[in-house]
Amino acid sequence: MSGYTDISRELTYSELLEKCQNIENKYTVLENEYDILKENYENLLEVTKEQEAANQALIDQNTQLQKDFNTLDAAHQEILRQLSQANRTLYGTSSEKLPLDQDDLFDMEPIKVVLKKKSKASSTSPRGKKTRGFKERAVTNVPIEVHEHTLDCNNATCPICEGGLQKFGKKLAFETLIYVPAKIIKEQHYRWSYKCHECDKHDVTTIVQAKAPKPIIEKSLVSASLLAAVIYQKYGLHLPYARQEKEWEKLGANFSRRTLANWPILACEKYLNVVYERLVSHLLDSPHIHADETPYQILRRSDGRSARSDSWIWIYATGYLDDYLITLYQSTLTRSYSHPEKFLEDYQGSLTCDGFGGYEGLNPSITLQHCWSHVRRYFYNLPDDVPIKSKAMKYIGKIFSYESTYSEEKLLPEERQKRRKKQSSKVVREFFSWLETLPFHSKATTKAINYTLTRRETLVSYISDGSLEITNNRAERLVRPVKLIKNNANFSVSEDGAKSLAVSMTIIQTAKLNGLDPEGYLTYLFEGLSQMDLETVDTQTIDEYLPWSDRTQQNCPKLIVRK
C-alpha cells in the first residue's frame, strides 16, 4: 500500500508541475497579450483624443465659416443695395417724391396733387407738339439783317406774254442765324504832349501831357474785357486754361496757360478782393445763411500735406427773403470746424446746413436749422423691402407737401409760421414719436433713424420761424459749379489759385442771382475799380459797384433768362 501511495504522489507532483508549467506559459502569453492590448488601448486612446481634437477643430472651423458666410452674405446684400441705389441714381427718376398710391398707409390727410391731362400727341409721340412762337423766343436781342431777292433786268419779263413785270409784294422765305466769331482788337493808347511856345520866349519850358486811363495790370496786354472773358470762361463756363489757350490762339493771341492762370490771381488781389470783402460784410448782416462744403484739391500746400489731401471750398448763401442775394465761396486747406467758427464768430441769425458736426458748437446767438432733404435721402436710399421706408417717406412727404402749398400761396413769414404750427408741427411730432418706438433694425435703417433723432431739436427750428427754409438746397445747388470745375480742371496748383477761384465764383454767382450778365459785370468792375485808389476809397463807393446797387443795375448788361 505504501509503495502504491508513493508512486501516486510522484505522478501527481509531475502532473502538477506540468500544469504549473502550462499555467506559467499561459500567464506569460496572457501577460504579453495584456501588454499588447494595453499598448493598443493607449494607441486607441491617443487616436481618440486626436480625433476629438480634429472634430473640435472642424466644429470651430465650421463655426468660423458660418460667421464668414454671414459676413459675406451681409456684404453681398449691401452691395446689391448699393447697386440698386446706383442704378436708380443713374437710370431712375431723381425725384424723391412718393408714389400717388401711398396716401392710405396710415390715417393722414391726403396730399394735394394736381394732374395735368396729357394730350393725344404727347401720349403717342416722344417729342410732342411744337408751340407757336418758338423761333421768336429762341432768339432775342440780336441784330437783324434783311436780304431781299429780286429778278434781274433780263428776267423781269412775263413768261407768258413777255410783258414787263412790276413788284407788288414780298414774302419771308426762311430765317437763318449767322455766327460771327469773336475777334481781338489791339488798342494803342498815345498820350499827346503839349508845349507852351509863349513860355519858350522867356526861356521857360512848360509841357503838359494828356491824361490816359490806367491799364488794368501794369506792363500787360490784358484789358478789362479780356480779363473778364478769361475769368468767366474759367469759372463761369468751366473751361480750363489749356483749352482757352487754343481758343485764344485761333483769334491771334498767343497767351500761355501760365499767363492765363496768373491774370485772375492778380485781378483778385488788385480789384475783386475789395468787392468780395463787402459781400462778406453784407452776408454776415443778413438774418439767414445757408452753408455747405465740398472737397477740392490744391497741389502746392503750405501745411506740408500731400497734394492728394483734400482741401475744401465752403459755400455760404443768403436766404430767399433777405434784402441782398449773395453767394459766397471760401477756400481752406482743411474741413476743420474752426473755419466756420471763425467766419461766423460774430454772426447773429439762423444757419441752415446739413448734419456735418463742424457747424455745431458755434456761438449761441446762431439758430441752427438742419436740412430735411438729408433726412428724406437717408430713408429714400433704404431698400424697398425695408418695412419702415414707405411710412417714413409718407411722413416726410407730408411735411414737404405743406411747404409746397405755402410757397404756392406765397405766404408771408408770419402767416407761414401760423400754418406751420397748426399743420406741420402735428406731423413732425407724430413722426418723431413713431421713430422712437421702432425696434432695432439693420445698419442702414438704424443710421437713418439715429441721424434723424439726434437732430430733432434743430430739425424743428423752422416751425417757430416762418422765414426759415426746411432744406439746404439753396447751398447744395451752388456746389455744382465747383464740381464742374473739378471735372474739367481737377485742381488748383497753388493756394492763391484756389482763393481766386473762390473770389471769382463769388462774383459770378452773385451777379447771376441779381440778374446781371457775369462777364459784363466783371468788365464793369475792372473798368471802374482800375481807375480808383482802392487803398483810400471808402466802403460806400465800393457798395455802389455791388450787383444790387442802382448804379450797377443801370450800367450793366442783364442776364438773359430763357423762359
Coordinates of C-alpha atoms in Angstrom, one line a residue:
M1 CA 0.0 0.0 0.0
S2 CA 2.8 2.4 0.9
G3 CA 4.6 1.8 -2.4
Y4 CA 1.4 2.5 -4.4
T5 CA 1.0 5.6 -2.5
D6 CA 4.5 6.9 -3.3
I7 CA 4.0 6.2 -7.0
S8 CA 0.7 8.1 -6.9
R9 CA 2.2 11.1 -5.2
E10 CA 5.1 11.1 -7.7
L11 CA 2.7 11.2 -10.7
T12 CA 0.6 13.8 -9.1
Y13 CA 3.5 16.1 -8.5
S14 CA 4.7 15.7 -12.1
E15 CA 1.3 16.5 -13.4
L16 CA 1.1 19.4 -11.1
L17 CA 4.5 20.5 -12.2
E18 CA 3.4 20.2 -15.8
K19 CA 0.2 22.0 -15.1
C20 CA 2.1 24.7 -13.3
Q21 CA 4.4 25.0 -16.2
N22 CA 1.5 25.2 -18.6
I23 CA -0.1 27.8 -16.4
E24 CA 3.1 29.8 -16.3
N25 CA 3.3 29.6 -20.0
K26 CA -0.3 30.7 -20.4
Y27 CA 0.3 33.5 -17.9
T28 CA 3.3 34.6 -19.9
V29 CA 1.2 34.6 -23.1
L30 CA -1.7 36.4 -21.3
E31 CA 0.8 38.9 -19.9
N32 CA 2.2 39.5 -23.4
E33 CA -1.4 39.8 -24.8
Y34 CA -2.2 42.2 -22.0
D35 CA 0.8 44.3 -22.8
I36 CA -0.3 44.3 -26.5
L37 CA -3.8 45.1 -25.5
K38 CA -2.7 47.9 -23.2
E39 CA -0.4 49.3 -25.9
N40 CA -3.3 49.1 -28.4
Y41 CA -5.6 50.7 -25.8
E42 CA -3.2 53.5 -25.3
N43 CA -2.8 54.0 -29.0
L44 CA -6.6 53.9 -29.5
L45 CA -6.9 56.4 -26.6
E46 CA -4.4 58.7 -28.2
V47 CA -6.0 58.3 -31.6
T48 CA -9.4 59.1 -30.0
K49 CA -8.0 62.2 -28.4
E50 CA -6.5 63.3 -31.7
Q51 CA -9.9 62.5 -33.4
E52 CA -11.7 64.6 -30.8
A53 CA -9.3 67.5 -31.3
A54 CA -9.8 67.2 -35.0
N55 CA -13.5 67.1 -34.6
Q56 CA -13.4 70.2 -32.4
A57 CA -11.2 71.9 -34.9
L58 CA -13.7 71.1 -37.6
I59 CA -16.5 72.4 -35.4
D60 CA -14.6 75.6 -34.8
Q61 CA -13.8 75.9 -38.5
N62 CA -17.4 75.3 -39.3
T63 CA -18.5 78.0 -36.8
Q64 CA -15.9 80.4 -38.3
L65 CA -17.1 79.6 -41.8
Q66 CA -20.7 80.2 -40.8
K67 CA -19.6 83.6 -39.4
D68 CA -17.7 84.4 -42.6
F69 CA -20.7 83.3 -44.6
N70 CA -23.0 85.6 -42.7
T71 CA -20.5 88.5 -43.0
L72 CA -20.1 87.8 -46.8
D73 CA -23.9 87.5 -47.1
A74 CA -24.4 90.8 -45.4
A75 CA -21.7 92.4 -47.6
H76 CA -23.4 90.8 -50.6
Q77 CA -26.8 92.3 -49.6
E78 CA -25.1 95.7 -49.0
I79 CA -23.5 95.5 -52.5
L80 CA -26.9 94.6 -54.0
R81 CA -28.4 97.5 -52.2
Q82 CA -25.7 99.9 -53.4
L83 CA -26.0 98.5 -56.9
S84 CA -29.8 99.0 -56.8
Q85 CA -29.3 102.6 -55.5
A86 CA -26.6 103.3 -58.2
N87 CA -29.0 102.0 -60.9
R88 CA -31.7 104.1 -59.5
T89 CA -29.4 107.1 -59.4
L90 CA -28.2 106.6 -63.0
Y91 CA -31.3 105.4 -64.7
G92 CA -34.2 106.1 -62.4
T93 CA -36.0 109.3 -61.5
S94 CA -34.1 111.8 -59.5
S95 CA -37.2 112.9 -57.6
E96 CA -37.7 111.6 -54.0
K97 CA -41.4 112.1 -54.2
L98 CA -43.8 109.4 -53.1
P99 CA -45.9 107.3 -55.5
L100 CA -49.5 108.5 -55.5
D101 CA -50.9 105.2 -54.2
Q102 CA -49.3 105.5 -50.8
D103 CA -51.7 108.0 -49.3
D104 CA -53.5 105.3 -47.4
L105 CA -50.6 103.9 -45.5
F106 CA -52.0 105.4 -42.3
D107 CA -54.6 107.9 -41.3
M108 CA -53.5 111.3 -42.6
E109 CA -54.9 114.0 -44.8
P110 CA -54.3 113.2 -48.5
I111 CA -51.6 115.2 -50.3
K112 CA -52.9 117.6 -52.8
V113 CA -51.8 116.5 -56.3
V114 CA -52.6 118.4 -59.5
L115 CA -52.6 116.1 -62.5
K116 CA -52.3 117.7 -65.9
K117 CA -54.3 116.0 -68.7
K118 CA -52.0 114.7 -71.4
S119 CA -52.8 115.3 -75.0
K120 CA -53.0 112.5 -77.5
A121 CA -49.9 113.8 -79.2
S122 CA -47.9 113.6 -76.0
S123 CA -49.0 110.1 -75.3
T124 CA -48.1 108.7 -78.7
S125 CA -45.1 110.9 -79.7
P126 CA -42.0 111.3 -77.6
R127 CA -41.4 114.9 -78.9
G128 CA -44.9 116.3 -78.5
K129 CA -46.4 119.2 -80.4
K130 CA -44.4 122.3 -81.1
T131 CA -45.6 125.5 -79.6
R132 CA -46.2 128.7 -81.5
G133 CA -43.5 131.4 -81.3
F134 CA -40.7 129.1 -80.7
K135 CA -38.3 130.8 -83.1
E136 CA -39.1 134.2 -81.6
R137 CA -38.4 133.0 -78.1
A138 CA -35.3 131.1 -79.1
V139 CA -33.5 134.2 -80.4
T140 CA -33.7 137.5 -78.6
N141 CA -31.7 140.8 -78.5
V142 CA -29.8 140.1 -81.8
P143 CA -29.5 142.4 -84.7
I144 CA -31.4 141.6 -87.9
E145 CA -30.0 141.8 -91.4
V146 CA -32.6 141.7 -94.3
H147 CA -31.6 140.2 -97.6
E148 CA -34.1 140.8 -100.5
H149 CA -34.0 138.6 -103.6
T150 CA -35.3 140.2 -106.8
L151 CA -35.3 139.4 -110.5
D152 CA -32.6 141.0 -112.6
C153 CA -33.5 143.2 -115.5
N154 CA -33.1 140.4 -118.1
N155 CA -35.5 138.1 -116.3
A156 CA -38.2 140.7 -115.3
T157 CA -40.5 139.7 -118.1
C158 CA -43.7 137.7 -118.1
P159 CA -43.0 134.1 -119.2
I160 CA -46.5 134.0 -121.0
C161 CA -46.8 137.3 -122.8
E162 CA -43.3 138.6 -122.4
G163 CA -44.7 141.8 -120.8
G164 CA -42.8 143.8 -118.1
L165 CA -43.2 142.6 -114.5
Q166 CA -43.8 145.1 -111.6
K167 CA -43.2 144.5 -107.9
F168 CA -46.4 144.0 -105.8
G169 CA -45.3 142.3 -102.6
K170 CA -42.7 140.1 -100.8
K171 CA -42.9 137.0 -98.6
L172 CA -40.5 135.7 -96.0
A173 CA -38.8 132.6 -97.4
F174 CA -36.7 131.5 -94.4
E175 CA -34.6 132.7 -91.5
T176 CA -31.1 131.7 -90.5
L177 CA -28.7 132.6 -87.8
I178 CA -25.2 133.7 -88.8
Y179 CA -22.4 133.1 -86.3
V180 CA -19.7 135.8 -86.2
P181 CA -16.6 134.6 -84.4
A182 CA -15.1 136.7 -81.7
K183 CA -12.2 138.9 -82.5
I184 CA -9.4 140.7 -80.7
I185 CA -8.5 144.3 -81.4
K186 CA -5.2 145.7 -80.2
E187 CA -5.7 149.2 -78.8
Q188 CA -2.8 151.6 -78.6
H189 CA -3.1 154.5 -76.3
Y190 CA -0.9 157.5 -77.0
R191 CA -0.6 160.5 -74.7
W192 CA -0.1 163.7 -76.5
S193 CA 2.3 166.2 -75.0
Y194 CA 1.7 169.9 -75.3
K195 CA 4.3 172.6 -75.1
C196 CA 3.7 176.3 -74.4
H197 CA 5.5 178.5 -77.0
E198 CA 4.9 181.7 -75.1
C199 CA 6.9 180.3 -72.2
D200 CA 9.7 179.3 -74.7
K201 CA 10.1 183.0 -75.5
H202 CA 11.1 183.6 -71.9
D203 CA 13.3 180.6 -71.7
V204 CA 10.7 178.6 -69.7
T205 CA 9.8 175.1 -70.7
T206 CA 6.2 174.1 -70.0
I207 CA 5.0 170.7 -71.0
V208 CA 1.5 169.3 -70.3
Q209 CA 0.5 165.7 -71.1
A210 CA -3.0 164.5 -71.8
K211 CA -4.4 162.0 -69.3
A212 CA -5.0 158.4 -70.2
P213 CA -6.8 155.6 -68.4
K214 CA -4.8 153.4 -66.2
P215 CA -4.0 149.9 -67.5
I216 CA -5.7 147.0 -65.7
I217 CA -2.3 145.4 -65.0
E218 CA 0.9 147.3 -65.4
K219 CA 3.1 146.1 -68.4
S220 CA 0.4 143.7 -69.5
L221 CA -1.7 143.4 -72.7
V222 CA -4.8 142.4 -70.8
S223 CA -7.8 144.8 -70.8
A224 CA -10.9 144.8 -68.7
S225 CA -13.0 142.9 -71.3
L226 CA -10.2 140.4 -72.0
L227 CA -9.7 139.7 -68.3
A228 CA -13.4 139.4 -67.7
A229 CA -13.7 136.9 -70.6
V230 CA -10.8 134.8 -69.2
I231 CA -12.3 134.6 -65.7
Y232 CA -15.8 134.0 -66.9
Q233 CA -14.7 131.2 -69.3
K234 CA -12.8 129.6 -66.5
Y235 CA -15.2 129.9 -63.6
G236 CA -18.5 130.5 -65.3
L237 CA -18.2 128.2 -68.3
H238 CA -15.7 125.8 -66.6
L239 CA -13.3 126.0 -69.5
P240 CA -9.7 125.0 -68.4
Y241 CA -6.8 127.3 -69.3
A242 CA -5.4 124.6 -71.6
R243 CA -8.5 124.8 -73.8
Q244 CA -8.6 128.6 -73.5
E245 CA -5.0 128.8 -74.7
K246 CA -6.1 127.1 -78.0
E247 CA -9.1 129.3 -78.4
W248 CA -7.2 132.5 -77.9
E249 CA -4.6 131.3 -80.3
K250 CA -7.2 130.9 -83.0
L251 CA -8.1 134.6 -82.5
G252 CA -4.4 135.6 -83.0
A253 CA -3.4 136.0 -79.3
N254 CA -0.7 133.6 -78.1
F255 CA -1.2 133.5 -74.4
S256 CA 0.4 130.7 -72.4
R257 CA -1.8 128.9 -69.9
R258 CA 0.5 130.1 -67.1
T259 CA -0.2 133.7 -68.2
L260 CA -3.9 133.0 -68.3
A261 CA -3.8 131.4 -64.8
N262 CA -1.9 134.4 -63.3
W263 CA -4.3 137.0 -64.6
P264 CA -7.3 136.0 -62.4
I265 CA -4.9 135.8 -59.3
L266 CA -3.7 139.4 -60.0
A267 CA -7.2 140.6 -60.7
C268 CA -8.5 139.3 -57.4
E269 CA -5.6 140.8 -55.5
K270 CA -5.9 144.2 -57.1
Y271 CA -9.7 144.6 -57.6
L272 CA -12.0 141.8 -56.8
N273 CA -11.0 141.2 -53.2
V274 CA -12.4 144.6 -52.1
V275 CA -15.8 143.7 -53.6
Y276 CA -15.5 140.2 -52.0
E277 CA -15.0 141.7 -48.6
R278 CA -18.0 143.9 -48.9
L279 CA -20.1 140.9 -49.9
V280 CA -18.8 139.1 -46.8
S281 CA -19.9 142.0 -44.7
H282 CA -23.4 142.1 -46.2
L283 CA -23.7 138.3 -45.9
L284 CA -22.9 138.4 -42.2
D285 CA -25.5 141.2 -41.7
S286 CA -28.3 139.0 -43.3
P287 CA -30.7 137.2 -40.9
H288 CA -30.4 133.9 -42.7
I289 CA -27.4 132.0 -44.1
H290 CA -27.2 128.6 -45.9
A291 CA -23.9 126.7 -45.7
D292 CA -22.3 123.7 -47.3
E293 CA -18.9 122.5 -48.2
T294 CA -17.2 120.3 -50.9
P295 CA -13.7 118.9 -51.3
Y296 CA -11.2 120.4 -53.7
Q297 CA -7.5 119.7 -54.5
I298 CA -4.5 122.0 -54.2
L299 CA -1.2 120.8 -55.3
R300 CA 1.2 123.1 -53.5
R301 CA 0.0 123.2 -49.9
S302 CA 1.7 125.4 -47.2
D303 CA 0.8 122.9 -44.4
G304 CA 3.1 120.2 -45.7
R305 CA 0.4 117.7 -46.5
S306 CA 0.3 115.6 -49.6
A307 CA -1.2 117.1 -52.8
R308 CA -3.7 114.2 -52.6
S309 CA -5.1 115.6 -49.4
D310 CA -8.5 117.2 -49.6
S311 CA -8.8 121.0 -49.4
W312 CA -12.2 122.4 -49.1
I313 CA -14.5 125.0 -50.7
W314 CA -17.1 126.4 -48.3
I315 CA -20.3 127.8 -49.7
Y316 CA -22.5 130.4 -47.9
A317 CA -25.7 132.0 -49.3
T318 CA -28.3 134.4 -48.0
G319 CA -31.9 133.3 -47.6
Y320 CA -34.7 133.9 -50.1
L321 CA -36.3 136.7 -48.1
D322 CA -33.1 138.6 -47.3
D323 CA -32.5 142.1 -48.7
Y324 CA -29.5 141.1 -50.7
L325 CA -29.0 137.9 -52.7
I326 CA -25.4 136.8 -52.1
T327 CA -23.4 133.6 -52.9
L328 CA -20.0 133.4 -51.3
Y329 CA -17.3 130.8 -51.7
Q330 CA -14.3 130.4 -49.3
S331 CA -11.2 128.2 -49.8
T332 CA -9.5 126.4 -46.9
L333 CA -6.9 123.7 -46.5
T334 CA -8.9 121.5 -44.1
R335 CA -12.5 120.8 -43.1
S336 CA -11.8 121.8 -39.5
Y337 CA -14.8 123.3 -37.5
S338 CA -12.5 126.3 -36.8
H339 CA -13.2 127.6 -40.3
P340 CA -17.0 128.1 -39.9
E341 CA -16.4 129.0 -36.3
K342 CA -14.1 131.9 -37.2
F343 CA -16.1 133.0 -40.2
L344 CA -19.4 133.1 -38.2
E345 CA -17.9 134.2 -34.8
D346 CA -19.8 137.5 -34.8
Y347 CA -22.9 136.3 -36.7
Q348 CA -26.3 136.6 -35.2
G349 CA -29.0 134.9 -37.1
S350 CA -30.1 131.5 -38.4
L351 CA -27.8 128.9 -40.2
T352 CA -29.3 126.2 -42.4
C353 CA -27.0 123.4 -43.0
D354 CA -26.6 119.6 -43.3
G355 CA -25.6 117.3 -40.4
F356 CA -21.9 118.0 -40.5
G357 CA -20.6 118.3 -37.0
G358 CA -18.4 121.3 -37.9
Y359 CA -21.5 123.6 -37.8
E360 CA -22.4 122.5 -34.2
G361 CA -20.9 124.3 -31.3
L362 CA -20.9 127.7 -33.0
N363 CA -21.7 130.8 -31.0
P364 CA -25.0 130.6 -29.1
S365 CA -26.5 133.5 -31.0
I366 CA -26.8 131.3 -34.1
T367 CA -30.0 129.3 -34.6
L368 CA -29.3 126.0 -36.4
Q369 CA -31.8 124.6 -38.9
H370 CA -30.8 121.2 -40.2
C371 CA -31.9 120.1 -43.7
W372 CA -34.9 117.9 -44.1
S373 CA -33.8 116.8 -47.6
H374 CA -30.9 114.9 -45.9
V375 CA -33.4 113.2 -43.6
R376 CA -35.5 112.2 -46.6
R377 CA -32.4 111.0 -48.5
Y378 CA -31.5 108.6 -45.7
F379 CA -34.9 106.9 -45.8
Y380 CA -35.2 107.1 -49.6
N381 CA -31.9 105.3 -50.1
L382 CA -33.1 102.3 -48.0
P383 CA -34.0 99.1 -49.9
D384 CA -37.6 99.0 -50.9
D385 CA -38.2 95.8 -48.8
V386 CA -37.4 97.7 -45.6
P387 CA -40.7 97.8 -43.7
I388 CA -40.4 101.3 -42.3
K389 CA -39.3 103.0 -45.5
S390 CA -42.7 103.7 -47.0
K391 CA -44.2 105.1 -43.8
A392 CA -41.2 107.3 -43.1
M393 CA -41.3 108.6 -46.6
K394 CA -45.0 109.3 -46.2
Y395 CA -44.4 111.4 -43.1
I396 CA -41.6 113.3 -44.8
G397 CA -43.7 113.7 -47.9
K398 CA -46.5 115.3 -46.0
I399 CA -44.1 117.8 -44.4
F400 CA -42.8 118.8 -47.8
S401 CA -46.3 118.9 -49.2
Y402 CA -47.3 121.6 -46.7
E403 CA -44.2 123.6 -47.6
S404 CA -45.0 123.4 -51.2
T405 CA -48.5 124.6 -50.5
Y406 CA -47.2 127.6 -48.5
S407 CA -44.9 128.5 -51.4
E408 CA -47.6 128.3 -54.0
E409 CA -49.8 130.5 -51.9
K410 CA -46.8 132.9 -51.4
L411 CA -47.4 133.2 -47.7
L412 CA -45.6 135.9 -45.7
P413 CA -43.4 134.6 -42.9
E414 CA -45.9 135.5 -40.2
E415 CA -48.7 133.6 -41.9
R416 CA -46.4 130.7 -42.8
Q417 CA -45.4 130.4 -39.1
K418 CA -49.0 130.2 -38.1
R419 CA -49.8 127.5 -40.7
R420 CA -46.7 125.5 -39.7
K421 CA -47.7 125.5 -36.0
K422 CA -51.2 124.4 -36.9
Q423 CA -50.4 121.8 -39.6
S424 CA -46.7 120.8 -39.9
S425 CA -46.0 120.6 -36.1
K426 CA -48.5 117.8 -35.7
V427 CA -47.0 115.7 -38.5
V428 CA -43.4 116.3 -37.2
R429 CA -44.4 115.4 -33.7
E430 CA -46.0 112.1 -34.8
F431 CA -43.0 111.3 -37.0
F432 CA -40.5 111.6 -34.2
S433 CA -42.8 109.7 -31.7
W434 CA -43.1 106.9 -34.2
L435 CA -39.3 106.7 -34.8
E436 CA -38.7 106.5 -31.0
T437 CA -40.9 103.3 -30.8
L438 CA -39.1 101.4 -33.6
P439 CA -37.1 98.3 -32.6
F440 CA -33.5 97.6 -33.7
H441 CA -33.1 97.3 -37.4
S442 CA -30.4 96.9 -40.0
K443 CA -27.3 99.1 -40.1
A444 CA -28.6 101.4 -42.8
T445 CA -32.0 101.7 -41.1
T446 CA -30.5 102.4 -37.7
K447 CA -28.3 105.0 -39.2
A448 CA -31.2 106.8 -40.8
I449 CA -33.2 106.7 -37.5
N450 CA -30.3 107.9 -35.4
Y451 CA -29.4 110.7 -37.8
T452 CA -33.0 112.0 -37.5
L453 CA -33.5 111.6 -33.8
T454 CA -30.1 113.1 -32.8
R455 CA -31.0 116.3 -34.7
R456 CA -34.6 116.5 -33.6
E457 CA -34.2 119.9 -31.9
T458 CA -32.5 121.5 -34.9
L459 CA -34.9 120.0 -37.4
V460 CA -37.9 121.6 -35.9
S461 CA -36.5 125.1 -35.6
Y462 CA -38.3 126.2 -38.8
I463 CA -41.8 125.7 -37.1
S464 CA -41.3 128.7 -34.9
D465 CA -39.8 130.9 -37.6
G466 CA -41.7 131.4 -40.8
S467 CA -38.7 132.9 -42.7
L468 CA -36.6 129.7 -42.4
E469 CA -36.5 127.1 -45.2
I470 CA -36.7 123.4 -44.3
T471 CA -34.0 122.4 -46.8
N472 CA -30.4 123.4 -47.6
N473 CA -31.0 123.0 -51.3
R474 CA -30.1 126.7 -51.8
A475 CA -26.5 126.0 -50.8
E476 CA -26.3 122.5 -52.3
R477 CA -27.2 123.8 -55.7
L478 CA -24.2 126.1 -55.5
V479 CA -21.9 123.2 -55.0
R480 CA -22.4 122.1 -58.6
P481 CA -20.3 124.8 -60.2
V482 CA -17.3 123.7 -58.1
K483 CA -17.9 120.1 -59.2
L484 CA -18.0 121.2 -62.8
I485 CA -14.7 123.0 -62.4
K486 CA -13.2 119.9 -60.8
N487 CA -14.4 117.7 -63.6
N488 CA -12.7 119.9 -66.2
A489 CA -9.6 121.2 -64.4
N490 CA -9.2 118.8 -61.5
F491 CA -7.2 121.0 -59.2
S492 CA -5.6 124.4 -58.4
V493 CA -1.8 124.5 -58.4
S494 CA -1.4 127.0 -55.6
E495 CA -3.4 128.3 -52.7
D496 CA -3.6 131.7 -54.4
G497 CA -5.3 129.9 -57.3
A498 CA -7.9 128.3 -55.0
K499 CA -8.5 131.7 -53.4
S500 CA -9.0 133.3 -56.8
L501 CA -11.5 130.5 -57.6
A502 CA -13.5 131.3 -54.5
V503 CA -13.5 135.1 -55.2
S504 CA -14.2 134.8 -58.9
M505 CA -17.1 132.3 -58.4
T506 CA -18.5 134.6 -55.7
I507 CA -18.7 137.5 -58.1
I508 CA -20.1 135.4 -60.9
Q509 CA -22.8 133.6 -58.9
T510 CA -23.8 136.7 -57.0
A511 CA -24.1 138.6 -60.3
K512 CA -26.4 135.8 -61.7
L513 CA -28.6 135.9 -58.6
N514 CA -29.1 139.7 -59.1
G515 CA -30.0 139.3 -62.8
L516 CA -26.7 140.6 -64.3
D517 CA -24.6 139.1 -67.0
P518 CA -21.5 137.8 -65.2
E519 CA -19.0 138.7 -67.9
G520 CA -20.5 142.1 -68.4
Y521 CA -20.4 142.7 -64.6
L522 CA -16.7 141.7 -64.4
T523 CA -15.9 144.1 -67.2
Y524 CA -17.8 146.8 -65.4
L525 CA -15.9 146.2 -62.2
F526 CA -12.5 146.2 -63.9
E527 CA -13.2 149.4 -65.9
G528 CA -14.4 151.3 -62.8
L529 CA -12.1 149.9 -60.0
S530 CA -8.9 150.1 -62.0
Q531 CA -9.2 153.9 -62.1
M532 CA -9.5 154.2 -58.3
D533 CA -7.1 154.3 -55.5
L534 CA -8.6 151.3 -53.7
E535 CA -6.4 151.8 -50.6
T536 CA -8.1 155.0 -49.7
V537 CA -11.6 154.5 -51.2
D538 CA -14.4 154.3 -48.7
T539 CA -16.9 151.4 -48.4
Q540 CA -19.8 153.5 -49.7
T541 CA -18.1 153.9 -53.0
I542 CA -17.4 150.2 -53.3
D543 CA -21.0 149.4 -52.4
E544 CA -22.1 151.3 -55.5
Y545 CA -20.4 148.6 -57.5
L546 CA -22.2 145.7 -55.8
P547 CA -24.7 143.8 -58.1
W548 CA -27.9 145.1 -56.5
S549 CA -27.0 148.8 -56.4
D550 CA -29.0 151.2 -58.7
R551 CA -25.9 152.3 -60.5
T552 CA -24.8 148.8 -61.3
Q553 CA -28.2 147.7 -62.4
Q554 CA -28.4 150.7 -64.8
N555 CA -24.9 150.3 -66.3
C556 CA -24.5 146.5 -66.6
P557 CA -26.0 144.2 -69.2
K558 CA -28.7 142.0 -67.8
L559 CA -28.7 138.2 -67.7
I560 CA -30.8 136.7 -70.4
V561 CA -33.1 134.1 -68.9
R562 CA -34.7 131.6 -71.2
K563 CA -38.4 131.2 -70.5

